[in-house]
Amino acid sequence: ISSVYINNSHGMDDDEFFDRNLALFEEEMDTRPKVSSLLSRLANYTNLTQGAKEHEEAESIGEKKKTSKSPQMGTFMGVYLPCLQNIFGVILFLRLTWVVGTAGVLQALCIVFICCCCTLLTAISMSAIATNGVVPAGGSYFMISRSLGPEFGGAVGICFYLGTTFAGAMYILGAIEILLMYIVPQAEIFKGGGAAVLNNMRVYGSICLLLMSLLVFVGVKYVNKLASIFLACVIVSIVSIYIGAFVSAFHEHKFTVCMLGNRTISSHDQCNKTVPEKPTLLWEEFCHSTELNATCDEYFTANNFTEIKGIPGLASGIISENLWSSYIGKGEVLEKSSLSSSHSSPPASPTHPYVFADITTSFTLLVGIFFPSVTGIMAGSNRSGDLKDAQRSIPIGTILAILTTSFVYLSSVVLFGACIDGVVLRDKFGESVDGTLVVGTLAWPSPWVIVIGSFFSTCGAGLQSLTGAPRLLQAIAKDNIIPFLRVFGHGKANGEPTWALLLTALIAELGILIASLDLVAPILTMFFLMCYLFVNLACALQTLLRTPNWRPRFSYYHWTLSFLGMIICLALMFISSWYYAIVAMVIAGMIYKYIEYHGAEKEWGDGIRGLSLSAARYALLRLEEGPPHTKNWRPQLLVLLKLDEDAHVKSPRLLTFASQLKAGKGLTIVGTVVSGNFLQTYGEALAAEQTLKHLMEKERVKGFVQCIVAQKPREGISHMIQSSGLGGMKPNTVVMGWPHTWRQSEDPQAWKTFINTVRVTTAAHLALLVPKNISLFPSNSEPPTDGYIDIWWIVHDGGMLMLLPFLLRQHKVWRKCGMRIFTVAQMEDNSIQMKKDLATFLYHLRIEAEVEVVEMVCDHDISAYTYERTLMMEQRSQMLRQMRLSKSDREKEVSVDHSNVRRMHTAVKLNEVIVNKSHDARLVLLNMPGPPKNTDGDENYMEFLEVLTEGLERVLLVRGGGSEVITIYS
Amino acid sequence: ISSVYINNSHGMDDDEFFDRNLALFEEEMDTRPKVSSLLSRLANYTNLTQGAKEHEEAESIGEKKKTSKSPQMGTFMGVYLPCLQNIFGVILFLRLTWVVGTAGVLQALCIVFICCCCTLLTAISMSAIATNGVVPAGGSYFMISRSLGPEFGGAVGICFYLGTTFAGAMYILGAIEILLMYIVPQAEIFKGGGAAVLNNMRVYGSICLLLMSLLVFVGVKYVNKLASIFLACVIVSIVSIYIGAFVSAFHEHKFTVCMLGNRTISSHDQCNKTVPEKPTLLWEEFCHSTELNATCDEYFTANNFTEIKGIPGLASGIISENLWSSYIGKGEVLEKSSLSSSHSSPPASPTHPYVFADITTSFTLLVGIFFPSVTGIMAGSNRSGDLKDAQRSIPIGTILAILTTSFVYLSSVVLFGACIDGVVLRDKFGESVDGTLVVGTLAWPSPWVIVIGSFFSTCGAGLQSLTGAPRLLQAIAKDNIIPFLRVFGHGKANGEPTWALLLTALIAELGILIASLDLVAPILTMFFLMCYLFVNLACALQTLLRTPNWRPRFSYYHWTLSFLGMIICLALMFISSWYYAIVAMVIAGMIYKYIEYHGAEKEWGDGIRGLSLSAARYALLRLEEGPPHTKNWRPQLLVLLKLDEDAHVKSPRLLTFASQLKAGKGLTIVGTVVSGNFLQTYGEALAAEQTLKHLMEKERVKGFVQCIVAQKPREGISHMIQSSGLGGMKPNTVVMGWPHTWRQSEDPQAWKTFINTVRVTTAAHLALLVPKNISLFPSNSEPPTDGYIDIWWIVHDGGMLMLLPFLLRQHKVWRKCGMRIFTVAQMEDNSIQMKKDLATFLYHLRIEAEVEVVEMVCDHDISAYTYERTLMMEQRSQMLRQMRLSKSDREKEVSVDHSNVRRMHTAVKLNEVIVNKSHDARLVLLNMPGPPKNTDGDENYMEFLEVLTEGLERVLLVRGGGSEVITIYS
């Protein structure tokens, strides 16, 4: 033998060598890729076998890009600077001083700190998500939607989009505010305060939006090129503030504020009542006269003018005055509490030249207004496609940018509080300092550095929002998860999203019509917070669920951090405005539901899917605590269906009946056994499963399909009854059809399987329902008809007989049917009392039914008919068994005979009364007698059941599972 | 034959007749009760077979009661009047006028309407719950807890208890307020306003609480007897209001209010600046001087005194002035806007004798203060034990009582608004009308009717709260669902709950220390609203879940009504005070969790349990959408365990390994097959299930057990693999042990079953894990040790090999292990490039591992050792098969030989390199070759596997399920 081996081995060539070396794995090699070829493919970023389509598309897009330029940006240029530019914004220049003045340094620090914490924690979560695998180019929306799934992803995407769009509106409003307030106040179209200011904003804002949209439409590439210039503006401005603050320690700033008593005067030329002898302009305003003896405003008379320094400087210790909050109501005058004022102070008239608060402030309001200045942290991850090493750059760059901006904000708060007087800080539009931008008063060398700087940077930010938002919308639309957005996926020939830009401009116009920065800011705060909330949620969930695929390279995340971030987001939402928060949540919820019902099916393999698995597992584990209480018993069906040779279901009506019994609630498992060898018939089994699933869909039964391939169907059924269900979700009732052809069929297998199944259900303590003449049962589409459901309560079998008609009557087909309960009185029973008791019982069961007690006529003689039937039956059985039976068995036969007659007597008598009373019933429910213990009498058992139900149209044979299923107690 | 029958039948006696008549049901009759005897038992309210214990206890208590008196109360006396008495309360007399004045008639109607809607809807839900079966005596707490389950029931019970207790405090505060303000103002201990008032309340309230507690402690029966007197007081008072209102239309009331400008003056003798020439008392108060030329308060100087009617009467049309709200801040003066006032009005000084508002009012605050006057709707159902027909009386009586009270409240609001002037209405303590109770001003014939009536009824209500609350606490404590309350279940010899009374008094004292009715009211509002919320929830849930046991006799419920009620409750909670609402919810939540973890297991069969079933079903149905995405793939294990003859698990370490692989997450099904006939071995199967469950508990594996009794174990395993799991919760990986004794065992069954199982898993597209030398695997308690997990990546089989060690390393036992990946390079491969590619691949997979590419030495000669091993193997197989094989088979044998050598060569060579590289590894993972297609080579296959793994300590053979399980994409 060995020589044969050597011969063969010598004859091998190199190709065969491979086979020999890994011959054991031959079969695997046929179907699975070779490791070496797989590796070489993977090295080129090609995909694994599965889920390839989407990624391939992404790649093909990516490759196109690659041809134009390869992603070569580093952390600093690619992530840090864009983040910095996006985070710093208009709020820093226009509102931070006011926030510090109103909330006080301490609370302002608190606001900034909370907001920065929120973004920092979100950035950590986002870093984890961004480093969990190769990121398809497309930015944060893609990352979030792919890890949260289409529903959440879509909702988050829309929130992000709306946030960005409203941010655009906010920037435009900010730019116009700078323009009209500080650069060219002369340009105002509408004069006066209040509504006029807003109308100016609306007109100029709309014009500005139009121009910017046109610019974006025409030349988006110029916008991107200007980004660095805008950033430079911001940095120069910030530096000028820092320098100004330090200079203020040594050098006196020129700005002075005129005070009357402790009230701040807005516009003033000379801060005096009279200049030597002549009344000043202020005199005229307070006295409505130029006469020195005119009657003047009471407060004006009682108090004197003083001039205080607007910028006392770093060394002045003014910070101790600015530490605490001084929230004021709309229309109140800015007061400096440290100045003296005449005791009784009548309220200020709005016609006097005081500085009034234009809105009522509170801590929560300020949070909403400040928050937009910490958004923009996604700017880095949006460029994932352009980065050399996205997985390293995104976390580092983003977090560094957040730390930088946080430092700038926190230090600014302290510097503002330490350098500028409280009344100036609280003076939102710098009216007390001659209409200079308040933060500009601190700037070195001139306020114009900041006015111009902030104007350009704000314009730039607006442009970028208008560039970014349509692209985001286009990405969402192209994902096709929100059908009605589909049109926004199209674009110009060069891919510019024209329609999306139009929609974005329209939404931004809405924001501009609101016209107030302070009202628009909380809106975008909401949307961004929603978005951040979901980022944190995605990270926390995936960590907690321990999805095997959750292996972020960025390892400094923890679910507690993400969870904290989530809580902060939620808290900030409700703190800043609980009704906006609810509106934002409702919007997100509606989008979620819309995508769930109408969205395209996406197999993104989101981490949230793991949640449903965990939820299902948790719910199942909770359930598994023994059998339910009687109160909670409800039928959990295992419907055994049979397939014929063509793989069609033999009695689909069985499933119809099951659906009527459930009315859509509870567990339904539909099972079938295919005979054959599983190793060969896997396909057949799948086909059978599909058939059953289709049938279930047709019958609108929600449930599960189970198909077993078994060599012996009888064993298969037994195993299915034993093993179907999981944990607490096990069926407690088996539904199966009656083998109608058992008499005709040569093969005893049909009814043997039937009887065996009856035995198995009894052994497994399950209830059993056998509808006879199932094809006559009503279909679901049948119109409901009057009639009766008759219950023949012969044995108390746990109460199934009472419960089933009640359940059936929940379904429209049976709704109109009345219920009648018959019970059989024996000789010794007092049937009148029994009827009364039964009625009471049903009253307590809260089941409406007519009650009848049937007395079985007491004839001692068994009728000739009974004997005849028994004889016929016995002869038939005899015949069937002739071959099989040995002598000894035949002897046993004789001893069985006696009980056969008695049983036949029951069957005949009962059938008589049932047919007599219930011949017109729509359905007859009947206790099903148990099969004989001895398997010899099996044919007789079938015969008994036939006799028992003879002449009845629709019969439901019921066997209890041994537990009570109905109770009179609440 | 027939003569034998006749003979037999004639021999039957009457006893046998029964058997004959229902002979078919003989077996059922043995184990189940006869219908007639069951009925006669049931008619005496005895219980059904199951769930008897608790009800029996309840009955025995009930019977004790029955001996004392039989329940004979009707709807009117038993439900309607008690409800009426409990609903009407102190708020109607003390605060309703103020609510009308402050909120205006329209908003007040709105408040009353919402509150009444809330209770009406709750009453409907409660009626449904109360009529769903025989109610065990014990009232609403029992009904709610039995239908909501112990957790919710306990939480609701405690809320209800706290609400009742605080209601007691509120009533006492109300009584003291009436006493000190309107009956004996002289009794004040502390003089002055503000804190002094509160301190008076505290002192007198505490004394009153003490007295009342003593009264309850000594003679609770007197309290109950007084109930009708208290009710009479209420009714008389209300009637006197109605009469007074109608009288006011014709007859002028004497009460006048003194106004200065449009400001209300509190105490006044003469409503003038001067009486002829002398200054009045008011002059003195405003001018701090009795001189007529003194400088007076500016406002005093500018305005004149007028006297207006306090009760203009029904016909005056004053209602048009009272329609709209006039909320004012704390410390502001009550003003009548229709009066003129000098233009510039300096703020009022608190030293002047104006009527000031004592708290800042708002719509939401008023809701919280008014709500307690609609509570008390459970009073009827609390008496369920004493009612003749509880199921009829409770709904009718309760709903009628609510309608009555609602009518009274709504009409009162209109009457108050139509009869009384706004400033008097807003004057909470009647300061402007000489310290008369405001509602008293309207009363006919005298205010004293109401003052006295309300005082007694309020005292009575307080007494009843102090009686009811301890009993409720005792009931909760006796239920034993909240262990730390156990002590409160004990009582005096006569059953009086002494300790519970003490606790109740202590909690009520807390309420009294708050001292203000307006602050205590919102607290109890919260607790009652929580309670009502859960009643509505219970009703809505059970209707929606269609629990079969949910068949209330009261049929005018609908889930939308209950849901609406729930929403209103929730809305009212948050409207009246969102932080109280959160506190109340947190308290309820804590109690829920406490009961969940520490409470006694109660089988009350609550409707909520149906919710978990629905949740599990829903979650499972959601899951069933094909195989999961690669990203979501996680091992769902089916662990096949074997039991030995003594029903012990053969390799429990297999489960340990599974638990290490899962680290507690995902699905684990532990299955075993018991050989035998299911009809006989049900008990054995249960025992096996128990064994497995115990083992799972010991190994802390959460999962499900499945046990199948099969005639042929091999078939049983096949069916288990096919059918285990449900819907989307199907296992995707099978874990089974290696049959160690296959060589020794005479019986080939062991390894044949093994190979068959391998084939079945492959056919079912499941992955397979076979740990070899399982007994050497580490237990969970083993300390983590350093070392390596080695992966021999020979075939790419979906990535299982990479994923498994990653998952294992999540478990503490394997945490310290490093990972090494070896792959085998063929001749044609560039092994350096392969190593690089592999490293890149692992980087993208985010899996840290050392990488090595092993080049199989290219020796063309198959070693002599290989031949020897093959020969040995073949001889052994030959021997085994000798008997079975025919000549033709033996010929086939020769042709197989060649591939056997090649396979053996692979095994030997691979084993060589693996042992060489991984002999010190803690675990070696290895692709498992598939079994031969031809079953003839089965023994050889076993031998190959043995050779392949020879000399290795712990080996895990891995076969993929045909799908990718790991991806580099995010």
mmCIF file of N, CA and C in Angstrom, chain B residues 474-514:
data_model
loop_
_atom_site.group_PDB
_atom_site.id
_atom_site.type_symbol
_atom_site.label_atom_id
_atom_site.label_comp_id
_atom_site.label_asym_id
_atom_site.label_seq_id
_atom_site.Cartn_x
_atom_site.Cartn_y
_atom_site.Cartn_z
ATOM 1 N N GLN B 474 -51.678 50.169 57.268
ATOM 2 C CA GLN B 474 -51.697 48.822 57.842
ATOM 3 C C GLN B 474 -51.965 47.778 56.751
ATOM 4 N N ALA B 475 -52.904 48.103 55.887
ATOM 5 C CA ALA B 475 -53.223 47.162 54.811
ATOM 6 C C ALA B 475 -52.001 46.924 53.928
ATOM 7 N N ILE B 476 -51.296 48.027 53.599
ATOM 8 C CA ILE B 476 -50.099 47.889 52.755
ATOM 9 C C ILE B 476 -49.054 47.059 53.494
ATOM 10 N N ALA B 477 -48.888 47.356 54.779
ATOM 11 C CA ALA B 477 -47.877 46.650 55.565
ATOM 12 C C ALA B 477 -48.224 45.168 55.661
ATOM 13 N N LYS B 478 -49.505 44.874 55.847
ATOM 14 C CA LYS B 478 -49.904 43.470 55.965
ATOM 15 C C LYS B 478 -49.715 42.716 54.666
ATOM 16 N N ASP B 479 -49.796 43.424 53.562
ATOM 17 C CA ASP B 479 -49.542 42.788 52.272
ATOM 18 C C ASP B 479 -48.107 42.308 52.189
ATOM 19 N N ASN B 480 -47.259 42.928 53.000
ATOM 20 C CA ASN B 480 -45.879 42.484 53.106
ATOM 21 C C ASN B 480 -45.083 42.682 51.834
ATOM 22 N N ILE B 481 -45.517 43.624 51.010
ATOM 23 C CA ILE B 481 -44.752 43.861 49.796
ATOM 24 C C ILE B 481 -43.625 44.844 50.046
ATOM 25 N N ILE B 482 -43.714 45.602 51.135
ATOM 26 C CA ILE B 482 -42.658 46.569 51.444
ATOM 27 C C ILE B 482 -42.102 46.189 52.819
ATOM 28 N N PRO B 483 -41.020 45.422 52.812
ATOM 29 C CA PRO B 483 -40.553 44.843 54.078
ATOM 30 C C PRO B 483 -40.383 45.850 55.204
ATOM 31 N N PHE B 484 -39.831 47.058 54.919
ATOM 32 C CA PHE B 484 -39.541 47.948 56.039
ATOM 33 C C PHE B 484 -40.802 48.520 56.676
ATOM 34 N N LEU B 485 -41.938 48.288 56.063
ATOM 35 C CA LEU B 485 -43.182 48.777 56.660
ATOM 36 C C LEU B 485 -43.818 47.727 57.573
ATOM 37 N N ARG B 486 -43.135 46.572 57.695
ATOM 38 C CA ARG B 486 -43.790 45.438 58.328
ATOM 39 C C ARG B 486 -44.334 45.787 59.710
ATOM 40 N N VAL B 487 -43.562 46.613 60.438
ATOM 41 C CA VAL B 487 -43.953 46.917 61.816
ATOM 42 C C VAL B 487 -45.326 47.586 61.879
ATOM 43 N N PHE B 488 -45.682 48.289 60.808
ATOM 44 C CA PHE B 488 -46.952 49.017 60.838
ATOM 45 C C PHE B 488 -48.158 48.114 60.590
ATOM 46 N N GLY B 489 -47.866 46.857 60.312
ATOM 47 C CA GLY B 489 -48.964 45.913 60.154
ATOM 48 C C GLY B 489 -49.550 45.499 61.494
ATOM 49 N N HIS B 490 -48.738 45.592 62.571
ATOM 50 C CA HIS B 490 -49.236 45.207 63.894
ATOM 51 C C HIS B 490 -50.181 46.266 64.422
ATOM 52 N N GLY B 491 -50.964 45.867 65.372
ATOM 53 C CA GLY B 491 -51.893 46.827 65.961
ATOM 54 C C GLY B 491 -52.200 46.437 67.395
ATOM 55 N N LYS B 492 -53.101 47.164 67.969
ATOM 56 C CA LYS B 492 -53.562 46.812 69.313
ATOM 57 C C LYS B 492 -54.333 45.498 69.227
ATOM 58 N N ALA B 493 -54.727 45.034 70.399
ATOM 59 C CA ALA B 493 -55.461 43.774 70.445
ATOM 60 C C ALA B 493 -56.706 43.831 69.562
ATOM 61 N N ASN B 494 -57.377 44.962 69.567
ATOM 62 C CA ASN B 494 -58.604 45.060 68.778
ATOM 63 C C ASN B 494 -58.332 45.371 67.305
ATOM 64 N N GLY B 495 -57.050 45.323 66.896
ATOM 65 C CA GLY B 495 -56.727 45.514 65.483
ATOM 66 C C GLY B 495 -56.473 46.953 65.098
ATOM 67 N N GLU B 496 -56.532 47.868 66.079
ATOM 68 C CA GLU B 496 -56.255 49.264 65.750
ATOM 69 C C GLU B 496 -54.769 49.434 65.443
ATOM 70 N N PRO B 497 -54.465 50.084 64.373
ATOM 71 C CA PRO B 497 -53.057 50.192 63.961
ATOM 72 C C PRO B 497 -52.321 51.306 64.709
ATOM 73 N N THR B 498 -51.817 50.962 65.896
ATOM 74 C CA THR B 498 -51.185 51.968 66.740
ATOM 75 C C THR B 498 -49.968 52.600 66.085
ATOM 76 N N TRP B 499 -49.050 51.721 65.627
ATOM 77 C CA TRP B 499 -47.803 52.242 65.056
ATOM 78 C C TRP B 499 -48.068 53.047 63.798
ATOM 79 N N ALA B 500 -48.994 52.546 63.023
ATOM 80 C CA ALA B 500 -49.329 53.252 61.788
ATOM 81 C C ALA B 500 -49.908 54.627 62.111
ATOM 82 N N LEU B 501 -50.724 54.688 63.172
ATOM 83 C CA LEU B 501 -51.286 55.983 63.566
ATOM 84 C C LEU B 501 -50.180 56.948 63.967
ATOM 85 N N LEU B 502 -49.190 56.396 64.674
ATOM 86 C CA LEU B 502 -48.071 57.233 65.118
ATOM 87 C C LEU B 502 -47.331 57.815 63.907
ATOM 88 N N LEU B 503 -47.029 56.934 62.956
ATOM 89 C CA LEU B 503 -46.318 57.419 61.763
ATOM 90 C C LEU B 503 -47.151 58.461 61.020
ATOM 91 N N THR B 504 -48.440 58.168 60.908
ATOM 92 C CA THR B 504 -49.317 59.106 60.216
ATOM 93 C C THR B 504 -49.304 60.463 60.897
ATOM 94 N N ALA B 505 -49.398 60.437 62.230
ATOM 95 C CA ALA B 505 -49.385 61.699 62.964
ATOM 96 C C ALA B 505 -48.077 62.442 62.735
ATOM 97 N N LEU B 506 -46.964 61.708 62.703
ATOM 98 C CA LEU B 506 -45.663 62.356 62.483
ATOM 99 C C LEU B 506 -45.609 63.023 61.109
ATOM 100 N N ILE B 507 -46.085 62.281 60.090
ATOM 101 C CA ILE B 507 -46.043 62.860 58.746
ATOM 102 C C ILE B 507 -46.986 64.062 58.663
ATOM 103 N N ALA B 508 -48.154 63.924 59.279
ATOM 104 C CA ALA B 508 -49.096 65.048 59.264
ATOM 105 C C ALA B 508 -48.485 66.261 59.964
ATOM 106 N N GLU B 509 -47.711 66.003 61.012
ATOM 107 C CA GLU B 509 -47.054 67.093 61.723
ATOM 108 C C GLU B 509 -46.107 67.851 60.787
ATOM 109 N N LEU B 510 -45.442 67.091 59.910
ATOM 110 C CA LEU B 510 -44.591 67.751 58.906
ATOM 111 C C LEU B 510 -45.408 68.750 58.100
ATOM 112 N N GLY B 511 -46.582 68.283 57.662
ATOM 113 C CA GLY B 511 -47.457 69.163 56.896
ATOM 114 C C GLY B 511 -47.863 70.380 57.700
ATOM 115 N N ILE B 512 -48.132 70.153 58.977
ATOM 116 C CA ILE B 512 -48.572 71.271 59.813
ATOM 117 C C ILE B 512 -47.446 72.268 60.033
ATOM 118 N N LEU B 513 -46.225 71.775 60.092
ATOM 119 C CA LEU B 513 -45.089 72.684 60.273
ATOM 120 C C LEU B 513 -44.921 73.596 59.050
ATOM 121 N N ILE B 514 -45.358 73.119 57.905
ATOM 122 C CA ILE B 514 -45.336 73.992 56.727
ATOM 123 C C ILE B 514 -46.269 75.178 56.969
#
